[in-house]
Amino acid sequence: MAREILTIQLGHYANFIGMHWWNLQTSNFTYDPKDLAEVNHDVLYREGENLQRQVTFTPRVLIADLKGGIGSMYEQGILYDTEPTSIESASNNRLWDGGKLEIASTEIPNLETPSTEALNEPDEAKHSTSSDDENDMKSSWADYLLPLFHPRSLAVIKEYSHNCKNRPFDIFTYGCNLWKTEQFSDDFSDRIRSYVEECDLMQGFHVLADSTDGFAGLGASCIQHLRDEYGKSILTFPCVDFNNADPSASDLIKVVNTALCWRHIGEHSSLYSPLSCGQIGWPFAADPRKFDSVTYKPELKYHSSAILATALDTLTLRYRTKKYPNVSLSDLCADLNKLGRRAAATSLSLPFPMKMKTDLIDMLDEFEGPLWTSLTPSCDIPMDDNMQSIALRGVPQDRMKRPIQQASRQISKPAYRCSSVHEMMTFYLACTCHASATYFTDVEAPLKIADPYPKIFDNNVTEDGSIAGWPVGADVKSVAVMAGMHSSGSIAAMYETLLKQIKRIRSIKKLHAFTDSGLDEDEFAECVHNLQDCKEAYEDHYI
């Protein structure tokens, strides 16, 4: 029996991440009855039936975005349409300009979007009148989506428009106030209830929410509702989009939104982990994280969100594998939120550095430096002193070590006695991660890569994701990936950098939009004190 999870996505960038996450899962479905999947897809997907009694398998997801943020996607979806709709009756529900209507097949997702091709083109191949940034601004996450959604999945916020400069949805309290409106709150909470009531053994919620605009407040209010109504485990990922623009006055607004967001989700979430491809988080995300054998453009939502989604799809394998059906989301949260520490850092190794014709035992023995890169802003994850949950996919048993007849020098290594990848990685982490407690999960199947995943791998990555010492120019079809969540004293630096920025604001009254929408001085002061308390909770004090 599946232990179901409902995923909630709030905000345009969070939906970019979610789009890649659902695409990756769709690309990694196994349809061959002889090749049984290691992942239990029922945890995040739901089986249903449309009006024609056809079986459907759709993401168990609830999505909110602003009007105009979903491109030409139909709000109620097309999965349950059974009869053609007249132009007159359809015009009331249409989310696009009728003069620009495009007809696409409903059987095969449209991957031939101009923005997909443009975003993957090298710079020299682009027309002078077009740029990556322009294509990224014009495209929506819905333009790249593979799976079809259930009609109740998508909630469009009609009170605000995407990229509207006259009335932007850019203040934390705007989101809180939106949740308080009867029209939105009743509709959204009813959608949540519908998903929860059809579950047999629900274990909790994933929440992805933009943390620098009004969705921070909407996400905080939604999470409080989930805690009050259901009391299940809530794993939250506040998302920070990379920004390569010049500093502006709005950066301080984003800092306040983030601080208020963390204060509330830290109170009501079981565990939360900020996500960004920027090393620096505040006053805006900058200095991109670097990955060996990967070249990406962090300023493009299409690129950066793919990297974050890759981490999410891998680290959640802990409670999505068929091998360990009794492991749950609450186990992960309980391991990492000890002593009131509700924040954790997310890591990724993409691709996992398996060289061609090299066994895991030799690769680990020769590897220098940390195996992972942090995806949490203003936080570098050390190898030592961690409470951590790590998942590895894509290293099969036959690449662990050589048979004893061919082992040669491998026999002299202590790790040669290990009989499985799980045992060898656990042994390696125990030897290299001093004073750390590690829960390790492994899946033999690699992560399959398919369109519209961006072409970000360097030309030394082979078709199966191995690292070559020379250019191979292969079309990467799969890669080994490692991702994890870590709780350690390094998270104090994340709070400290945000606290430093928030203290630049002497009085919240100077930011009129906050006070005008209901935020008072006492609540802001309490938020600052909360950041200070959280920072101290992660500091190590030795006597």
XYZ file of C-alpha atoms in Angstrom:
543
model
C 0.000 0.000 0.000
C 1.323 3.414 -0.979
C 1.919 6.026 1.704
C 0.725 9.026 -0.251
C 2.158 12.546 -0.320
C 0.438 15.648 -1.679
C 2.751 18.158 -3.356
C 1.795 21.836 -3.274
C 3.548 24.346 -5.573
C 3.112 28.065 -4.967
C 4.758 30.596 -7.272
C 6.196 30.861 -10.757
C 9.733 29.715 -9.962
C 8.485 26.952 -7.665
C 6.379 25.757 -10.589
C 9.435 25.712 -12.855
C 11.096 23.406 -10.340
C 7.950 21.313 -10.053
C 7.650 21.105 -13.835
C 11.101 19.530 -14.152
C 10.419 17.269 -11.166
C 7.235 15.839 -12.711
C 8.958 15.567 -16.097
C 11.808 13.569 -14.559
C 9.376 11.194 -12.920
C 7.474 10.764 -16.173
C 10.719 10.069 -18.057
C 11.717 7.490 -15.440
C 8.489 5.480 -15.441
C 9.049 1.804 -16.231
C 6.468 0.232 -18.525
C 8.179 -3.122 -19.066
C 6.548 -5.745 -16.779
C 9.815 -7.678 -16.797
C 11.750 -4.627 -15.564
C 10.049 -3.739 -12.313
C 10.538 -0.180 -11.112
C 12.455 0.387 -7.878
C 10.441 3.534 -7.154
C 6.868 3.423 -5.904
C 5.239 6.088 -8.076
C 1.963 5.803 -6.161
C 3.520 7.910 -3.396
C 3.383 11.065 -5.531
C 0.926 10.021 -8.266
C -2.758 9.127 -8.128
C -4.726 6.657 -10.208
C -8.133 7.759 -11.448
C -10.657 7.351 -14.206
C -11.952 9.895 -16.690
C -15.499 10.208 -17.968
C -14.767 7.683 -20.722
C -13.699 5.166 -18.047
C -10.094 5.307 -19.154
C -7.538 4.827 -16.384
C -5.505 7.960 -15.661
C -2.299 8.357 -13.669
C -1.707 11.977 -12.704
C 0.557 13.826 -10.263
C -0.985 14.328 -6.828
C -0.226 18.020 -6.965
C -1.908 21.345 -6.263
C -0.499 24.369 -8.081
C -1.055 28.106 -7.682
C 0.233 30.764 -10.069
C -0.799 34.247 -11.132
C -2.979 35.067 -14.113
C -0.801 34.913 -17.212
C 1.814 32.745 -15.501
C 0.694 29.472 -17.051
C 1.086 30.460 -20.694
C -1.515 28.870 -22.954
C -2.279 26.033 -20.552
C -5.983 25.369 -20.044
C -6.886 25.883 -16.369
C -9.146 22.826 -16.098
C -6.766 20.690 -18.152
C -7.607 18.519 -21.156
C -7.367 15.090 -19.573
C -11.054 14.801 -18.711
C -12.510 16.490 -21.817
C -14.882 14.134 -23.627
C -16.771 16.390 -26.013
C -15.721 19.302 -28.194
C -16.507 22.632 -26.604
C -18.122 25.384 -28.620
C -16.179 28.562 -29.237
C -18.830 30.606 -27.455
C -18.803 28.539 -24.263
C -15.044 28.129 -24.310
C -14.379 31.846 -24.567
C -15.364 32.391 -20.927
C -12.744 29.923 -19.665
C -9.984 30.724 -22.116
C -6.675 31.861 -20.621
C -5.181 33.108 -23.861
C -5.898 35.503 -26.689
C -8.297 33.835 -29.112
C -6.464 35.399 -32.046
C -3.291 33.546 -31.035
C -4.875 30.166 -30.424
C -2.713 27.190 -31.382
C -4.079 23.667 -31.725
C -1.809 20.894 -30.449
C -2.299 17.150 -30.140
C -3.548 16.025 -26.732
C -1.874 12.628 -27.044
C 1.741 13.737 -27.260
C 3.016 16.659 -25.155
C 4.292 19.518 -27.275
C 8.054 19.571 -26.853
C 8.810 21.571 -29.973
C 8.397 24.947 -28.280
C 10.547 27.734 -29.695
C 11.760 28.600 -26.217
C 13.050 25.060 -25.606
C 15.167 25.174 -28.736
C 16.329 28.723 -28.099
C 17.339 28.068 -24.516
C 19.532 25.146 -25.561
C 21.218 26.897 -28.485
C 24.800 28.096 -28.092
C 25.212 31.868 -27.982
C 26.814 32.139 -31.390
C 23.840 30.406 -33.029
C 21.276 32.890 -31.770
C 19.748 35.648 -33.824
C 20.812 39.119 -32.811
C 17.205 40.121 -32.093
C 16.702 37.377 -29.519
C 18.436 36.463 -26.261
C 18.217 33.698 -23.681
C 16.810 36.118 -21.141
C 14.065 37.264 -23.504
C 13.052 33.697 -24.292
C 13.070 32.798 -20.613
C 10.844 35.764 -19.776
C 8.363 34.949 -22.550
C 8.120 31.236 -21.799
C 6.166 29.647 -18.975
C 6.887 26.498 -17.005
C 3.727 25.045 -18.566
C 5.388 25.206 -22.011
C 7.739 22.374 -21.000
C 5.371 20.166 -19.017
C 5.105 16.468 -19.982
C 2.406 14.923 -17.745
C -1.249 15.902 -17.827
C -2.791 17.223 -14.616
C -6.053 16.473 -12.890
C -8.623 19.297 -13.339
C -8.419 20.240 -9.647
C -4.615 20.644 -9.714
C -4.313 24.160 -11.112
C -5.521 27.258 -9.258
C -5.030 30.551 -11.098
C -4.926 33.684 -8.911
C -6.957 36.142 -10.921
C -6.503 39.091 -8.514
C -2.894 39.555 -9.699
C -1.134 39.213 -13.049
C 2.258 37.685 -13.747
C 5.029 40.267 -14.379
C 2.611 43.144 -13.747
C 4.539 46.257 -12.742
C 1.500 48.372 -11.890
C 0.174 45.988 -9.237
C 2.851 43.412 -8.436
C 2.342 40.486 -6.088
C 5.606 41.223 -4.318
C 4.822 41.639 -0.593
C 4.591 38.884 2.033
C 1.419 40.294 3.535
C -0.279 40.365 0.121
C -0.100 36.577 0.144
C -1.361 36.358 3.733
C -4.272 38.638 2.905
C -5.091 36.634 -0.219
C -5.332 33.455 1.855
C -7.745 35.210 4.237
C -10.179 35.977 1.431
C -13.096 33.590 1.542
C -13.072 32.979 -2.196
C -9.452 31.798 -2.370
C -9.197 30.084 1.016
C -12.375 28.024 0.617
C -11.511 26.943 -2.922
C -7.882 26.043 -2.203
C -8.587 24.255 1.085
C -11.387 22.278 -0.621
C -8.927 21.142 -3.279
C -6.507 20.026 -0.557
C -9.266 18.163 1.245
C -10.340 16.380 -1.936
C -6.823 15.041 -2.457
C -6.372 14.054 1.187
C -9.691 12.233 1.476
C -8.952 9.956 -1.486
C -5.678 8.765 0.110
C -5.573 5.446 1.956
C -2.555 6.091 4.161
C -1.340 9.635 3.683
C 2.037 10.468 5.191
C 2.332 14.204 4.580
C 3.018 17.104 2.256
C 5.748 18.518 0.036
C 5.498 22.299 -0.297
C 7.511 24.282 -2.851
C 7.001 28.036 -2.493
C 8.672 31.156 -3.824
C 10.093 32.919 -0.766
C 10.881 36.419 -2.057
C 7.428 37.709 -3.087
C 3.754 37.414 -2.148
C 3.882 33.631 -2.482
C 6.014 33.603 0.660
C 2.999 34.814 2.627
C 0.619 32.550 0.743
C 2.901 29.581 1.417
C 3.233 30.419 5.119
C -0.553 30.673 5.471
C -1.102 27.438 3.559
C 1.423 25.543 5.707
C -0.227 26.795 8.897
C -3.543 25.512 7.518
C -1.981 22.100 6.773
C -0.573 21.871 10.302
C -3.840 22.902 11.957
C -6.123 20.726 9.824
C -4.118 17.557 9.211
C -1.160 17.341 11.600
C 0.911 15.402 9.028
C 4.610 15.816 8.228
C 5.362 18.872 6.094
C 8.625 19.160 4.155
C 8.961 22.676 2.749
C 11.347 24.066 0.148
C 11.341 27.893 0.027
C 12.775 28.757 -3.398
C 15.031 31.670 -4.367
C 15.426 32.419 -8.071
C 18.915 33.375 -9.278
C 19.257 37.067 -10.126
C 22.092 38.609 -12.143
C 20.536 42.091 -12.250
C 21.998 45.184 -10.645
C 21.101 45.849 -6.986
C 17.840 47.733 -6.527
C 15.505 48.981 -3.815
C 13.332 45.891 -4.265
C 16.148 43.706 -2.921
C 15.393 44.808 0.650
C 11.730 43.914 0.094
C 12.817 40.416 -0.944
C 14.948 40.156 2.213
C 11.962 41.048 4.418
C 9.727 38.599 2.537
C 12.270 35.829 3.024
C 12.730 36.545 6.736
C 8.980 36.590 7.360
C 8.584 33.419 5.321
C 11.209 31.524 7.284
C 9.771 32.604 10.596
C 6.337 31.190 9.808
C 7.299 28.031 7.923
C 9.912 27.286 10.595
C 7.109 27.291 13.136
C 4.663 25.100 11.234
C 6.797 22.881 8.940
C 8.338 19.651 10.148
C 11.486 20.519 8.185
C 12.430 23.115 5.587
C 15.352 23.637 3.251
C 15.876 26.841 1.209
C 16.780 26.139 -2.422
C 18.803 28.261 -4.845
C 21.554 27.899 -7.435
C 23.228 30.999 -5.985
C 26.032 30.735 -3.451
C 24.976 34.098 -2.009
C 21.342 34.366 -1.042
C 20.867 37.958 0.061
C 20.175 40.719 -0.813
C 19.664 38.597 -3.951
C 20.839 35.211 -5.182
C 24.181 35.541 -6.954
C 27.473 33.715 -7.677
C 26.263 30.464 -9.242
C 27.033 27.086 -7.757
C 29.490 25.136 -9.878
C 29.292 21.463 -10.828
C 32.050 19.481 -12.519
C 31.036 18.414 -16.029
C 27.974 20.699 -16.036
C 27.673 24.088 -17.731
C 24.409 25.914 -17.194
C 23.018 29.429 -17.226
C 21.795 30.141 -13.694
C 19.906 33.263 -14.731
C 17.555 31.082 -16.797
C 14.702 29.605 -14.750
C 14.586 26.756 -17.251
C 18.189 25.783 -16.411
C 18.488 26.464 -12.675
C 15.142 24.871 -11.838
C 16.220 21.647 -13.590
C 19.198 21.333 -11.248
C 17.066 21.925 -8.154
C 14.441 19.447 -9.374
C 17.138 16.817 -9.938
C 18.130 17.138 -6.289
C 14.521 16.863 -5.082
C 13.780 13.808 -7.196
C 16.825 12.010 -5.790
C 16.800 12.984 -2.109
C 13.125 11.974 -1.764
C 13.944 8.413 -2.894
C 14.437 7.567 0.790
C 10.682 7.219 1.288
C 9.651 6.434 -2.309
C 11.430 3.115 -2.917
C 9.688 -0.254 -2.940
C 12.649 -1.804 -1.163
C 11.800 -0.011 2.094
C 8.006 0.459 2.088
C 7.808 1.369 5.770
C 10.231 4.303 5.576
C 8.286 7.559 5.660
C 8.626 11.298 5.285
C 8.261 11.633 9.052
C 11.430 9.540 9.508
C 13.456 12.008 7.454
C 12.033 14.976 9.354
C 12.610 13.332 12.745
C 16.245 12.594 11.890
C 17.080 16.174 10.897
C 14.938 18.423 13.097
C 16.466 17.493 16.453
C 16.714 20.096 19.234
C 14.322 22.465 17.514
C 16.464 22.774 14.401
C 13.876 22.936 11.649
C 16.177 24.017 8.783
C 18.398 21.747 6.685
C 20.714 22.230 3.731
C 20.232 20.431 0.409
C 23.154 18.974 -1.540
C 23.671 17.571 -5.029
C 26.350 15.686 -6.925
C 25.523 15.918 -10.660
C 26.664 13.797 -12.290
C 28.024 11.486 -9.607
C 31.710 11.329 -10.658
C 31.985 7.768 -11.963
C 34.759 7.685 -14.560
C 34.686 5.412 -17.581
C 35.852 1.857 -16.838
C 36.417 2.769 -13.196
C 34.849 0.872 -10.303
C 33.172 2.555 -7.356
C 35.811 1.285 -4.942
C 38.612 2.978 -6.928
C 36.631 6.145 -7.553
C 35.973 6.638 -3.831
C 39.573 5.831 -2.936
C 40.971 8.390 -5.387
C 38.372 11.143 -4.934
C 39.495 14.341 -3.241
C 37.253 17.014 -1.762
C 33.565 16.931 -0.823
C 31.309 14.671 -2.849
C 28.494 17.208 -2.933
C 27.656 20.826 -3.756
C 25.283 22.855 -1.609
C 22.027 24.100 -3.122
C 21.122 26.120 -0.032
C 22.092 29.799 -0.267
C 24.818 31.203 1.977
C 25.524 27.729 3.337
C 28.417 25.439 2.440
C 27.950 21.887 3.670
C 31.013 20.313 5.330
C 31.773 16.605 5.304
C 31.951 16.421 9.099
C 29.547 16.959 12.010
C 26.328 16.339 10.102
C 22.985 14.727 10.692
C 22.283 13.738 7.097
C 20.122 11.722 4.754
C 21.790 10.860 1.450
C 20.458 9.052 -1.613
C 22.459 7.684 -4.563
C 21.043 6.414 -7.833
C 22.687 4.934 -10.909
C 25.631 2.873 -9.624
C 24.861 -0.806 -10.397
C 26.344 -3.723 -8.503
C 28.603 -4.704 -11.422
C 30.413 -1.339 -11.161
C 31.157 -1.686 -7.478
C 34.361 -3.769 -7.690
C 36.104 -6.365 -9.851
C 35.620 -10.123 -9.413
C 38.272 -11.646 -7.187
C 40.086 -13.165 -10.195
C 40.574 -9.652 -11.671
C 40.688 -7.609 -8.463
C 44.458 -7.072 -8.375
C 45.174 -4.198 -5.961
C 41.515 -3.787 -5.011
C 41.785 -6.821 -2.715
C 44.095 -4.900 -0.388
C 41.490 -2.190 0.213
C 39.232 -2.651 3.254
C 36.162 -1.703 1.192
C 36.648 -4.761 -1.027
C 34.943 -6.847 1.656
C 31.717 -4.911 1.070
C 29.104 -6.979 -0.732
C 26.839 -4.189 -2.034
C 26.892 -0.571 -3.174
C 24.876 0.320 -0.086
C 27.436 -1.286 2.204
C 30.412 0.284 0.416
C 28.928 3.820 0.414
C 27.913 3.498 4.064
C 31.456 2.415 4.905
C 32.932 5.316 2.900
C 30.680 7.906 4.542
C 31.460 6.513 7.992
C 35.191 6.900 7.293
C 35.080 10.360 5.680
C 32.210 12.113 7.489
C 33.572 12.332 11.009
C 31.131 12.802 13.902
C 28.218 12.406 11.474
C 25.075 10.301 11.560
C 24.091 9.221 8.040
C 21.027 7.503 6.672
C 21.899 6.195 3.211
C 19.562 5.083 0.407
C 20.556 3.671 -2.969
C 18.709 2.828 -6.171
C 20.445 0.908 -8.938
C 18.661 2.547 -11.877
C 20.172 5.848 -13.064
C 18.246 9.040 -13.659
C 17.003 8.968 -17.257
C 17.479 12.254 -19.113
C 15.033 13.209 -21.848
C 13.608 16.342 -23.450
C 12.766 18.902 -22.280
C 15.582 18.569 -19.697
C 18.166 21.235 -20.682
C 21.406 20.301 -22.466
C 23.726 21.233 -19.598
C 26.210 18.347 -19.521
C 29.726 18.952 -20.825
C 31.038 17.036 -23.832
C 33.133 14.750 -21.622
C 29.989 13.071 -20.238
C 29.119 9.820 -21.986
C 25.674 8.602 -22.976
C 25.319 6.672 -19.688
C 26.629 9.553 -17.566
C 30.208 8.353 -17.027
C 33.022 10.912 -17.039
C 35.544 10.563 -19.880
C 38.975 12.116 -20.000
C 38.358 13.467 -23.489
C 35.465 15.020 -25.453
C 32.933 12.408 -26.495
C 30.087 14.675 -27.602
C 27.437 12.135 -26.676
C 23.760 12.809 -26.156
C 23.423 12.059 -22.445
C 20.588 9.583 -21.865
C 21.110 8.835 -18.162
C 23.304 9.890 -15.242
C 24.192 8.752 -11.754
C 23.100 11.301 -9.148
C 23.612 11.753 -5.428
C 21.602 14.205 -3.316
C 20.975 14.736 0.356
C 19.760 16.864 3.214
C 22.082 17.902 6.033
C 21.649 19.472 9.446
C 24.814 20.967 10.904
C 26.331 24.089 12.428
C 27.016 25.451 8.932
C 23.378 26.502 8.693
C 24.094 29.215 11.248
C 25.954 31.092 8.474
C 22.781 31.060 6.365
C 20.818 32.732 9.148
C 23.656 35.122 9.918
C 23.830 36.505 6.369
C 20.069 37.026 6.249
C 20.139 38.622 9.700
C 22.878 41.002 8.567
C 20.708 42.179 5.676
C 17.502 42.484 7.702
C 19.226 44.641 10.297
C 19.853 47.234 7.594
C 16.186 48.106 7.978
C 15.900 50.396 10.984
C 12.130 50.615 10.776
C 9.652 48.628 8.744
C 7.633 51.832 8.350
C 10.108 52.922 5.684
C 8.799 50.092 3.517
C 5.256 51.420 3.256
C 3.828 48.474 1.335
C 4.314 46.191 4.352
C 2.702 48.468 6.917
C -0.074 49.481 4.545
C -0.974 45.815 4.057
C -1.068 44.965 7.752
C 2.453 44.284 9.052
C 3.237 46.162 12.278
C 6.522 47.001 13.987
C 6.129 44.372 16.710
C 5.675 41.535 14.241
C 8.723 42.652 12.287
C 10.810 42.903 15.489
C 9.668 39.416 16.471
C 10.773 38.143 13.067
C 14.271 39.586 13.589
C 14.489 38.003 17.046
C 13.401 34.680 15.575
C 16.258 34.768 13.059
C 18.687 35.438 15.900
C 17.324 32.499 17.913
C 17.541 30.180 14.917
C 21.124 31.233 14.248
C 22.119 30.514 17.854
C 20.378 27.109 17.736
C 22.856 25.973 15.074
C 25.999 27.403 16.640
C 28.347 25.014 18.403
C 29.446 26.252 21.810
C 32.351 24.495 23.416
C 33.377 25.081 27.045
